[in-house]
Amino acid sequence: ANKLRTKTLHNTLNPVWNETLTYYGITDEDMVRKTLRISVCDEDKFRHNEFIGETRIPLKKLKPNQVKNFNNCLEKQLPWIGHEEVEISGNKQHQRRRDK
């Protein structure tokens, strides 16, 4: 699992990253089977970074050396409330009972 990181954008509620991140050693098999996972966090110098959400893009939707724009909603798993797991995906809310 290779991880790359963009620059931190400070003092903005509407960040726009215009960066190129290059992964090396990706095989044709990787392009069919793997997924690009993009996580967004709010960086804080004095506390832990806050996870805002993430999105996933199957590599098979991408072509090498070609720019492709995506407009994806972030998904975020909310903290545990009692023993129920609440997950928001897009604009749908799913609840699932957790067994002990």
mmCIF file of N, CA, C and O in Angstrom:
data_model
loop_
_atom_site.group_PDB
_atom_site.id
_atom_site.type_symbol
_atom_site.label_atom_id
_atom_site.label_comp_id
_atom_site.label_asym_id
_atom_site.label_seq_id
_atom_site.Cartn_x
_atom_site.Cartn_y
_atom_site.Cartn_z
ATOM 1 N N ALA A 1 0.853 -1.179 0.000
ATOM 2 C CA ALA A 1 0.000 0.000 0.000
ATOM 3 C C ALA A 1 0.900 1.243 0.000
ATOM 4 O O ALA A 1 1.423 1.622 1.030
ATOM 5 N N ASN A 2 1.071 1.852 -1.140
ATOM 6 C CA ASN A 2 1.853 3.080 -1.245
ATOM 7 C C ASN A 2 1.010 4.257 -0.788
ATOM 8 O O ASN A 2 -0.160 4.357 -1.121
ATOM 9 N N LYS A 3 1.619 5.161 -0.033
ATOM 10 C CA LYS A 3 0.907 6.361 0.413
ATOM 11 C C LYS A 3 1.663 7.586 -0.062
ATOM 12 O O LYS A 3 2.871 7.691 0.120
ATOM 13 N N LEU A 4 0.938 8.498 -0.662
ATOM 14 C CA LEU A 4 1.479 9.797 -1.037
ATOM 15 C C LEU A 4 0.640 10.852 -0.334
ATOM 16 O O LEU A 4 -0.514 10.617 0.012
ATOM 17 N N ARG A 5 1.216 12.017 -0.146
ATOM 18 C CA ARG A 5 0.511 13.073 0.574
ATOM 19 C C ARG A 5 0.621 14.393 -0.176
ATOM 20 O O ARG A 5 1.697 14.762 -0.650
ATOM 21 N N THR A 6 -0.496 15.105 -0.259
ATOM 22 C CA THR A 6 -0.494 16.435 -0.867
ATOM 23 C C THR A 6 0.019 17.448 0.155
ATOM 24 O O THR A 6 0.183 17.138 1.334
ATOM 25 N N LYS A 7 0.226 18.652 -0.300
ATOM 26 C CA LYS A 7 0.576 19.737 0.610
ATOM 27 C C LYS A 7 -0.646 20.080 1.459
ATOM 28 O O LYS A 7 -1.779 19.903 1.028
ATOM 29 N N THR A 8 -0.390 20.583 2.650
ATOM 30 C CA THR A 8 -1.474 21.039 3.517
ATOM 31 C C THR A 8 -1.895 22.433 3.079
ATOM 32 O O THR A 8 -1.055 23.305 2.876
ATOM 33 N N LEU A 9 -3.199 22.635 2.930
ATOM 34 C CA LEU A 9 -3.739 23.949 2.602
ATOM 35 C C LEU A 9 -4.267 24.568 3.886
ATOM 36 O O LEU A 9 -5.076 23.967 4.584
ATOM 37 N N HIS A 10 -3.802 25.765 4.213
ATOM 38 C CA HIS A 10 -4.136 26.411 5.473
ATOM 39 C C HIS A 10 -5.255 27.432 5.303
ATOM 40 O O HIS A 10 -5.391 28.073 4.264
ATOM 41 N N ASN A 11 -6.060 27.553 6.347
ATOM 42 C CA ASN A 11 -7.087 28.602 6.462
ATOM 43 C C ASN A 11 -8.056 28.637 5.293
ATOM 44 O O ASN A 11 -8.316 29.691 4.718
ATOM 45 N N THR A 12 -8.612 27.497 4.940
ATOM 46 C CA THR A 12 -9.619 27.463 3.880
ATOM 47 C C THR A 12 -10.685 26.423 4.195
ATOM 48 O O THR A 12 -10.384 25.357 4.703
ATOM 49 N N LEU A 13 -11.921 26.770 3.899
ATOM 50 C CA LEU A 13 -13.029 25.825 4.047
ATOM 51 C C LEU A 13 -13.370 25.165 2.713
ATOM 52 O O LEU A 13 -14.189 24.259 2.658
ATOM 53 N N ASN A 14 -12.754 25.651 1.644
ATOM 54 C CA ASN A 14 -12.992 25.108 0.300
ATOM 55 C C ASN A 14 -11.663 24.836 -0.388
ATOM 56 O O ASN A 14 -11.303 25.505 -1.347
ATOM 57 N N PRO A 15 -10.936 23.828 0.092
ATOM 58 C CA PRO A 15 -9.602 23.572 -0.488
ATOM 59 C C PRO A 15 -9.681 23.020 -1.902
ATOM 60 O O PRO A 15 -10.586 22.271 -2.247
ATOM 61 N N VAL A 16 -8.741 23.448 -2.717
ATOM 62 C CA VAL A 16 -8.592 22.918 -4.073
ATOM 63 C C VAL A 16 -7.123 22.522 -4.225
ATOM 64 O O VAL A 16 -6.238 23.366 -4.098
ATOM 65 N N TRP A 17 -6.894 21.242 -4.460
ATOM 66 C CA TRP A 17 -5.539 20.753 -4.649
ATOM 67 C C TRP A 17 -5.274 20.660 -6.138
ATOM 68 O O TRP A 17 -6.008 20.007 -6.865
ATOM 69 N N ASN A 18 -4.251 21.306 -6.588
ATOM 70 C CA ASN A 18 -3.859 21.233 -7.991
ATOM 71 C C ASN A 18 -2.441 20.665 -8.013
ATOM 72 O O ASN A 18 -1.477 21.374 -8.264
ATOM 73 N N GLU A 19 -2.342 19.386 -7.690
ATOM 74 C CA GLU A 19 -1.055 18.721 -7.567
ATOM 75 C C GLU A 19 -1.045 17.452 -8.394
ATOM 76 O O GLU A 19 -2.086 16.856 -8.632
ATOM 77 N N THR A 20 0.138 17.058 -8.797
ATOM 78 C CA THR A 20 0.313 15.781 -9.471
ATOM 79 C C THR A 20 1.085 14.856 -8.543
ATOM 80 O O THR A 20 2.181 15.205 -8.099
ATOM 81 N N LEU A 21 0.498 13.730 -8.217
ATOM 82 C CA LEU A 21 1.154 12.716 -7.402
ATOM 83 C C LEU A 21 1.385 11.505 -8.293
ATOM 84 O O LEU A 21 0.451 11.028 -8.943
ATOM 85 N N THR A 22 2.602 11.002 -8.338
ATOM 86 C CA THR A 22 2.941 9.915 -9.255
ATOM 87 C C THR A 22 3.278 8.653 -8.476
ATOM 88 O O THR A 22 4.140 8.670 -7.598
ATOM 89 N N TYR A 23 2.577 7.593 -8.798
ATOM 90 C CA TYR A 23 2.857 6.270 -8.234
ATOM 91 C C TYR A 23 3.696 5.496 -9.232
ATOM 92 O O TYR A 23 3.370 5.453 -10.411
ATOM 93 N N TYR A 24 4.758 4.869 -8.764
ATOM 94 C CA TYR A 24 5.629 4.073 -9.622
ATOM 95 C C TYR A 24 5.426 2.592 -9.326
ATOM 96 O O TYR A 24 5.080 2.216 -8.216
ATOM 97 N N GLY A 25 5.656 1.758 -10.339
ATOM 98 C CA GLY A 25 5.597 0.311 -10.147
ATOM 99 C C GLY A 25 4.196 -0.266 -10.196
ATOM 100 O O GLY A 25 3.978 -1.385 -9.751
ATOM 101 N N ILE A 26 3.235 0.466 -10.724
ATOM 102 C CA ILE A 26 1.866 -0.038 -10.850
ATOM 103 C C ILE A 26 1.815 -0.968 -12.057
ATOM 104 O O ILE A 26 2.185 -0.585 -13.164
ATOM 105 N N THR A 27 1.338 -2.186 -11.864
ATOM 106 C CA THR A 27 1.273 -3.173 -12.949
ATOM 107 C C THR A 27 -0.101 -3.132 -13.626
ATOM 108 O O THR A 27 -1.043 -2.528 -13.099
ATOM 109 N N ASP A 28 -0.219 -3.798 -14.772
ATOM 110 C CA ASP A 28 -1.518 -3.906 -15.446
ATOM 111 C C ASP A 28 -2.526 -4.612 -14.542
ATOM 112 O O ASP A 28 -3.699 -4.246 -14.507
ATOM 113 N N GLU A 29 -2.050 -5.607 -13.805
ATOM 114 C CA GLU A 29 -2.936 -6.328 -12.875
ATOM 115 C C GLU A 29 -3.425 -5.390 -11.766
ATOM 116 O O GLU A 29 -4.599 -5.440 -11.379
ATOM 117 N N ASP A 30 -2.534 -4.529 -11.265
ATOM 118 C CA ASP A 30 -2.930 -3.534 -10.268
ATOM 119 C C ASP A 30 -4.031 -2.631 -10.814
ATOM 120 O O ASP A 30 -4.977 -2.287 -10.102
ATOM 121 N N MET A 31 -3.895 -2.231 -12.070
ATOM 122 C CA MET A 31 -4.867 -1.319 -12.686
ATOM 123 C C MET A 31 -6.259 -1.942 -12.760
ATOM 124 O O MET A 31 -7.260 -1.239 -12.760
ATOM 125 N N VAL A 32 -6.329 -3.251 -12.815
ATOM 126 C CA VAL A 32 -7.623 -3.942 -12.888
ATOM 127 C C VAL A 32 -8.187 -4.202 -11.489
ATOM 128 O O VAL A 32 -9.392 -4.089 -11.272
ATOM 129 N N ARG A 33 -7.319 -4.520 -10.533
ATOM 130 C CA ARG A 33 -7.765 -4.998 -9.228
ATOM 131 C C ARG A 33 -7.787 -3.960 -8.107
ATOM 132 O O ARG A 33 -8.564 -4.076 -7.174
ATOM 133 N N LYS A 34 -6.932 -2.950 -8.176
ATOM 134 C CA LYS A 34 -6.766 -2.061 -7.029
ATOM 135 C C LYS A 34 -7.596 -0.786 -7.126
ATOM 136 O O LYS A 34 -8.094 -0.426 -8.184
ATOM 137 N N THR A 35 -7.697 -0.118 -5.974
ATOM 138 C CA THR A 35 -8.497 1.093 -5.840
ATOM 139 C C THR A 35 -7.637 2.205 -5.244
ATOM 140 O O THR A 35 -6.846 1.962 -4.342
ATOM 141 N N LEU A 36 -7.809 3.416 -5.754
ATOM 142 C CA LEU A 36 -7.157 4.588 -5.189
ATOM 143 C C LEU A 36 -8.058 5.116 -4.073
ATOM 144 O O LEU A 36 -9.235 5.404 -4.290
ATOM 145 N N ARG A 37 -7.520 5.195 -2.878
ATOM 146 C CA ARG A 37 -8.282 5.695 -1.724
ATOM 147 C C ARG A 37 -7.750 7.077 -1.362
ATOM 148 O O ARG A 37 -6.553 7.250 -1.119
ATOM 149 N N ILE A 38 -8.637 8.056 -1.352
ATOM 150 C CA ILE A 38 -8.266 9.434 -1.042
ATOM 151 C C ILE A 38 -8.928 9.817 0.278
ATOM 152 O O ILE A 38 -10.146 9.802 0.397
ATOM 153 N N SER A 39 -8.101 10.122 1.272
ATOM 154 C CA SER A 39 -8.598 10.518 2.592
ATOM 155 C C SER A 39 -8.328 11.995 2.806
ATOM 156 O O SER A 39 -7.279 12.510 2.416
ATOM 157 N N VAL A 40 -9.266 12.674 3.449
ATOM 158 C CA VAL A 40 -9.142 14.099 3.726
ATOM 159 C C VAL A 40 -9.194 14.295 5.239
ATOM 160 O O VAL A 40 -10.100 13.791 5.905
ATOM 161 N N CYS A 41 -8.203 15.021 5.765
ATOM 162 C CA CYS A 41 -8.129 15.299 7.204
ATOM 163 C C CYS A 41 -7.970 16.787 7.427
ATOM 164 O O CYS A 41 -7.438 17.504 6.587
ATOM 165 N N ASP A 42 -8.419 17.237 8.580
ATOM 166 C CA ASP A 42 -8.198 18.608 9.015
ATOM 167 C C ASP A 42 -6.975 18.573 9.916
ATOM 168 O O ASP A 42 -7.019 18.028 11.014
ATOM 169 N N GLU A 43 -5.875 19.144 9.439
ATOM 170 C CA GLU A 43 -4.625 19.104 10.191
ATOM 171 C C GLU A 43 -4.661 20.125 11.317
ATOM 172 O O GLU A 43 -5.051 21.264 11.122
ATOM 173 N N ASP A 44 -4.259 19.693 12.499
ATOM 174 C CA ASP A 44 -4.256 20.560 13.667
ATOM 175 C C ASP A 44 -2.919 20.416 14.375
ATOM 176 O O ASP A 44 -2.518 19.318 14.723
ATOM 177 N N LYS A 45 -2.237 21.532 14.594
ATOM 178 C CA LYS A 45 -0.908 21.484 15.227
ATOM 179 C C LYS A 45 -0.972 21.057 16.692
ATOM 180 O O LYS A 45 -0.045 20.478 17.213
ATOM 181 N N PHE A 46 -2.066 21.384 17.367
ATOM 182 C CA PHE A 46 -2.127 21.178 18.810
ATOM 183 C C PHE A 46 -2.925 19.945 19.223
ATOM 184 O O PHE A 46 -2.830 19.511 20.352
ATOM 185 N N ARG A 47 -3.722 19.389 18.329
ATOM 186 C CA ARG A 47 -4.513 18.193 18.640
ATOM 187 C C ARG A 47 -4.301 17.180 17.532
ATOM 188 O O ARG A 47 -3.581 17.422 16.578
ATOM 189 N N HIS A 48 -4.969 16.038 17.654
ATOM 190 C CA HIS A 48 -4.892 15.030 16.599
ATOM 191 C C HIS A 48 -5.592 15.539 15.341
ATOM 192 O O HIS A 48 -6.560 16.293 15.421
ATOM 193 N N ASN A 49 -5.099 15.115 14.184
ATOM 194 C CA ASN A 49 -5.749 15.476 12.931
ATOM 195 C C ASN A 49 -7.135 14.856 12.892
ATOM 196 O O ASN A 49 -7.318 13.711 13.273
ATOM 197 N N GLU A 50 -8.117 15.633 12.426
ATOM 198 C CA GLU A 50 -9.498 15.160 12.379
ATOM 199 C C GLU A 50 -9.791 14.565 11.000
ATOM 200 O O GLU A 50 -9.609 15.229 9.982
ATOM 201 N N PHE A 51 -10.257 13.320 10.987
ATOM 202 C CA PHE A 51 -10.643 12.660 9.749
ATOM 203 C C PHE A 51 -11.954 13.278 9.272
ATOM 204 O O PHE A 51 -12.940 13.309 10.002
ATOM 205 N N ILE A 52 -11.962 13.811 8.043
ATOM 206 C CA ILE A 52 -13.167 14.428 7.495
ATOM 207 C C ILE A 52 -13.945 13.424 6.655
ATOM 208 O O ILE A 52 -15.160 13.334 6.730
ATOM 209 N N GLY A 53 -13.249 12.653 5.839
ATOM 210 C CA GLY A 53 -13.922 11.660 5.009
ATOM 211 C C GLY A 53 -12.968 11.116 3.971
ATOM 212 O O GLY A 53 -11.804 11.506 3.896
ATOM 213 N N GLU A 54 -13.475 10.191 3.165
ATOM 214 C CA GLU A 54 -12.655 9.599 2.120
ATOM 215 C C GLU A 54 -13.521 9.204 0.938
ATOM 216 O O GLU A 54 -14.742 9.128 1.038
ATOM 217 N N THR A 55 -12.869 8.990 -0.187
ATOM 218 C CA THR A 55 -13.527 8.470 -1.375
ATOM 219 C C THR A 55 -12.588 7.459 -2.016
ATOM 220 O O THR A 55 -11.385 7.473 -1.762
ATOM 221 N N ARG A 56 -13.142 6.566 -2.806
ATOM 222 C CA ARG A 56 -12.345 5.532 -3.468
ATOM 223 C C ARG A 56 -12.648 5.549 -4.965
ATOM 224 O O ARG A 56 -13.788 5.697 -5.365
ATOM 225 N N ILE A 57 -11.587 5.386 -5.753
ATOM 226 C CA ILE A 57 -11.716 5.369 -7.211
ATOM 227 C C ILE A 57 -11.031 4.112 -7.727
ATOM 228 O O ILE A 57 -9.828 3.938 -7.533
ATOM 229 N N PRO A 58 -11.785 3.206 -8.372
ATOM 230 C CA PRO A 58 -11.153 2.017 -8.950
ATOM 231 C C PRO A 58 -10.139 2.429 -10.017
ATOM 232 O O PRO A 58 -10.434 3.267 -10.867
ATOM 233 N N LEU A 59 -8.938 1.854 -9.959
ATOM 234 C CA LEU A 59 -7.899 2.198 -10.933
ATOM 235 C C LEU A 59 -8.316 1.856 -12.353
ATOM 236 O O LEU A 59 -7.849 2.481 -13.301
ATOM 237 N N LYS A 60 -9.223 0.887 -12.508
ATOM 238 C CA LYS A 60 -9.653 0.528 -13.871
ATOM 239 C C LYS A 60 -10.409 1.670 -14.553
ATOM 240 O O LYS A 60 -10.590 1.654 -15.760
ATOM 241 N N LYS A 61 -10.821 2.700 -13.795
ATOM 242 C CA LYS A 61 -11.463 3.880 -14.389
ATOM 243 C C LYS A 61 -10.438 4.881 -14.912
ATOM 244 O O LYS A 61 -10.799 5.881 -15.507
ATOM 245 N N LEU A 62 -9.150 4.621 -14.651
ATOM 246 C CA LEU A 62 -8.087 5.546 -15.038
ATOM 247 C C LEU A 62 -7.247 4.963 -16.160
ATOM 248 O O LEU A 62 -7.150 3.757 -16.314
ATOM 249 N N LYS A 63 -6.638 5.853 -16.934
ATOM 250 C CA LYS A 63 -5.702 5.441 -17.978
ATOM 251 C C LYS A 63 -4.375 6.130 -17.708
ATOM 252 O O LYS A 63 -4.346 7.313 -17.373
ATOM 253 N N PRO A 64 -3.264 5.395 -17.866
ATOM 254 C CA PRO A 64 -1.953 6.007 -17.603
ATOM 255 C C PRO A 64 -1.728 7.259 -18.445
ATOM 256 O O PRO A 64 -2.134 7.338 -19.601
ATOM 257 N N ASN A 65 -1.115 8.252 -17.832
ATOM 258 C CA ASN A 65 -0.744 9.514 -18.490
ATOM 259 C C ASN A 65 -1.932 10.290 -19.059
ATOM 260 O O ASN A 65 -1.780 11.035 -20.014
ATOM 261 N N GLN A 66 -3.102 10.084 -18.494
ATOM 262 C CA GLN A 66 -4.279 10.825 -18.944
ATOM 263 C C GLN A 66 -4.920 11.504 -17.735
ATOM 264 O O GLN A 66 -5.116 10.884 -16.695
ATOM 265 N N VAL A 67 -5.238 12.776 -17.864
ATOM 266 C CA VAL A 67 -5.876 13.526 -16.783
ATOM 267 C C VAL A 67 -7.364 13.220 -16.795
ATOM 268 O O VAL A 67 -8.008 13.228 -17.842
ATOM 269 N N LYS A 68 -7.898 12.924 -15.625
ATOM 270 C CA LYS A 68 -9.330 12.672 -15.505
ATOM 271 C C LYS A 68 -9.821 13.369 -14.244
ATOM 272 O O LYS A 68 -9.202 13.262 -13.197
ATOM 273 N N ASN A 69 -10.896 14.115 -14.366
ATOM 274 C CA ASN A 69 -11.464 14.833 -13.228
ATOM 275 C C ASN A 69 -12.618 14.037 -12.640
ATOM 276 O O ASN A 69 -13.425 13.458 -13.368
ATOM 277 N N PHE A 70 -12.700 14.020 -11.319
ATOM 278 C CA PHE A 70 -13.778 13.356 -10.607
ATOM 279 C C PHE A 70 -14.428 14.355 -9.665
ATOM 280 O O PHE A 70 -13.760 15.229 -9.117
ATOM 281 N N ASN A 71 -15.708 14.210 -9.467
ATOM 282 C CA ASN A 71 -16.433 14.999 -8.491
ATOM 283 C C ASN A 71 -17.144 14.007 -7.585
ATOM 284 O O ASN A 71 -18.275 13.626 -7.836
ATOM 285 N N ASN A 72 -16.439 13.545 -6.547
ATOM 286 C CA ASN A 72 -16.956 12.508 -5.655
ATOM 287 C C ASN A 72 -17.292 13.092 -4.296
ATOM 288 O O ASN A 72 -16.576 13.962 -3.796
ATOM 289 N N CYS A 73 -18.347 12.590 -3.694
ATOM 290 C CA CYS A 73 -18.662 12.949 -2.310
ATOM 291 C C CYS A 73 -17.769 12.144 -1.380
ATOM 292 O O CYS A 73 -17.431 11.004 -1.672
ATOM 293 N N LEU A 74 -17.401 12.746 -0.270
ATOM 294 C CA LEU A 74 -16.637 12.029 0.736
ATOM 295 C C LEU A 74 -17.579 11.186 1.579
ATOM 296 O O LEU A 74 -18.709 11.579 1.853
ATOM 297 N N GLU A 75 -17.111 10.026 1.977
ATOM 298 C CA GLU A 75 -17.855 9.171 2.894
ATOM 299 C C GLU A 75 -17.173 9.265 4.237
ATOM 300 O O GLU A 75 -15.953 9.349 4.321
ATOM 301 N N LYS A 76 -17.965 9.241 5.300
ATOM 302 C CA LYS A 76 -17.387 9.330 6.641
ATOM 303 C C LYS A 76 -18.120 8.393 7.575
ATOM 304 O O LYS A 76 -19.341 8.382 7.615
ATOM 305 N N GLN A 77 -17.353 7.621 8.314
ATOM 306 C CA GLN A 77 -17.946 6.770 9.337
ATOM 307 C C GLN A 77 -17.991 7.574 10.624
ATOM 308 O O GLN A 77 -16.974 8.101 11.080
ATOM 309 N N LEU A 78 -19.162 7.677 11.200
ATOM 310 C CA LEU A 78 -19.333 8.459 12.417
ATOM 311 C C LEU A 78 -18.890 7.653 13.630
ATOM 312 O O LEU A 78 -18.858 6.428 13.586
ATOM 313 N N PRO A 79 -18.581 8.336 14.743
ATOM 314 C CA PRO A 79 -18.173 7.617 15.963
ATOM 315 C C PRO A 79 -19.283 6.706 16.460
ATOM 316 O O PRO A 79 -20.452 6.897 16.139
ATOM 317 N N TRP A 80 -18.893 5.730 17.264
ATOM 318 C CA TRP A 80 -19.861 4.780 17.842
ATOM 319 C C TRP A 80 -20.836 5.521 18.746
ATOM 320 O O TRP A 80 -20.453 6.353 19.544
ATOM 321 N N ILE A 81 -22.117 5.173 18.609
ATOM 322 C CA ILE A 81 -23.156 5.714 19.481
ATOM 323 C C ILE A 81 -23.773 4.503 20.160
ATOM 324 O O ILE A 81 -24.480 3.724 19.520
ATOM 325 N N GLY A 82 -23.492 4.299 21.423
ATOM 326 C CA GLY A 82 -23.952 3.089 22.100
ATOM 327 C C GLY A 82 -23.327 1.878 21.425
ATOM 328 O O GLY A 82 -22.118 1.790 21.313
ATOM 329 N N HIS A 83 -24.155 0.972 20.936
ATOM 330 C CA HIS A 83 -23.657 -0.209 20.253
ATOM 331 C C HIS A 83 -24.098 -0.236 18.796
ATOM 332 O O HIS A 83 -24.129 -1.272 18.180
ATOM 333 N N GLU A 84 -24.503 0.903 18.255
ATOM 334 C CA GLU A 84 -24.907 0.957 16.852
ATOM 335 C C GLU A 84 -23.841 1.659 16.040
ATOM 336 O O GLU A 84 -23.301 2.675 16.452
ATOM 337 N N GLU A 85 -23.563 1.095 14.889
ATOM 338 C CA GLU A 85 -22.628 1.722 13.965
ATOM 339 C C GLU A 85 -23.448 2.526 12.973
ATOM 340 O O GLU A 85 -24.355 2.004 12.340
ATOM 341 N N VAL A 86 -23.160 3.803 12.851
ATOM 342 C CA VAL A 86 -23.878 4.674 11.925
ATOM 343 C C VAL A 86 -22.894 5.110 10.861
ATOM 344 O O VAL A 86 -21.833 5.633 11.150
ATOM 345 N N GLU A 87 -23.239 4.886 9.598
ATOM 346 C CA GLU A 87 -22.350 5.254 8.508
ATOM 347 C C GLU A 87 -23.123 6.084 7.509
ATOM 348 O O GLU A 87 -24.232 5.725 7.115
ATOM 349 N N ILE A 88 -22.564 7.204 7.112
ATOM 350 C CA ILE A 88 -23.203 8.048 6.100
ATOM 351 C C ILE A 88 -22.417 7.908 4.819
ATOM 352 O O ILE A 88 -21.208 8.070 4.791
ATOM 353 N N SER A 89 -23.114 7.578 3.747
ATOM 354 C CA SER A 89 -22.492 7.405 2.446
ATOM 355 C C SER A 89 -23.268 8.257 1.462
ATOM 356 O O SER A 89 -24.413 7.970 1.161
ATOM 357 N N GLY A 90 -22.643 9.313 0.972
ATOM 358 C CA GLY A 90 -23.373 10.237 0.104
ATOM 359 C C GLY A 90 -24.445 10.901 0.943
ATOM 360 O O GLY A 90 -24.166 11.490 1.964
ATOM 361 N N ASN A 91 -25.707 10.759 0.560
ATOM 362 C CA ASN A 91 -26.781 11.346 1.351
ATOM 363 C C ASN A 91 -27.672 10.275 1.969
ATOM 364 O O ASN A 91 -28.778 10.533 2.372
ATOM 365 N N LYS A 92 -27.174 9.027 2.035
ATOM 366 C CA LYS A 92 -27.932 7.937 2.635
ATOM 367 C C LYS A 92 -27.309 7.574 3.970
ATOM 368 O O LYS A 92 -26.102 7.599 4.131
ATOM 369 N N GLN A 93 -28.141 7.231 4.925
ATOM 370 C CA GLN A 93 -27.646 6.838 6.236
ATOM 371 C C GLN A 93 -27.989 5.374 6.469
ATOM 372 O O GLN A 93 -29.116 4.954 6.259
ATOM 373 N N HIS A 94 -26.995 4.590 6.905
ATOM 374 C CA HIS A 94 -27.186 3.174 7.176
ATOM 375 C C HIS A 94 -26.852 2.919 8.633
ATOM 376 O O HIS A 94 -25.867 3.444 9.140
ATOM 377 N N GLN A 95 -27.666 2.111 9.310
ATOM 378 C CA GLN A 95 -27.348 1.730 10.667
ATOM 379 C C GLN A 95 -27.221 0.228 10.736
ATOM 380 O O GLN A 95 -27.961 -0.504 10.087
ATOM 381 N N ARG A 96 -26.293 -0.235 11.565
ATOM 382 C CA ARG A 96 -26.053 -1.673 11.692
ATOM 383 C C ARG A 96 -25.787 -1.950 13.154
ATOM 384 O O ARG A 96 -24.994 -1.265 13.778
ATOM 385 N N ARG A 97 -26.438 -2.964 13.697
ATOM 386 C CA ARG A 97 -26.251 -3.373 15.089
ATOM 387 C C ARG A 97 -24.909 -4.057 15.247
ATOM 388 O O ARG A 97 -24.513 -4.861 14.411
ATOM 389 N N ARG A 98 -24.186 -3.752 16.294
ATOM 390 C CA ARG A 98 -22.904 -4.370 16.580
ATOM 391 C C ARG A 98 -23.090 -5.426 17.649
ATOM 392 O O ARG A 98 -23.609 -5.136 18.716
ATOM 393 N N ASP A 99 -22.649 -6.643 17.381
ATOM 394 C CA ASP A 99 -22.716 -7.711 18.358
ATOM 395 C C ASP A 99 -21.501 -7.667 19.257
ATOM 396 O O ASP A 99 -20.400 -7.391 18.805
ATOM 397 N N LYS A 100 -21.692 -7.987 20.507
ATOM 398 C CA LYS A 100 -20.547 -8.017 21.437
ATOM 399 C C LYS A 100 -19.830 -9.329 21.352
ATOM 400 O O LYS A 100 -20.329 -10.333 21.050
#
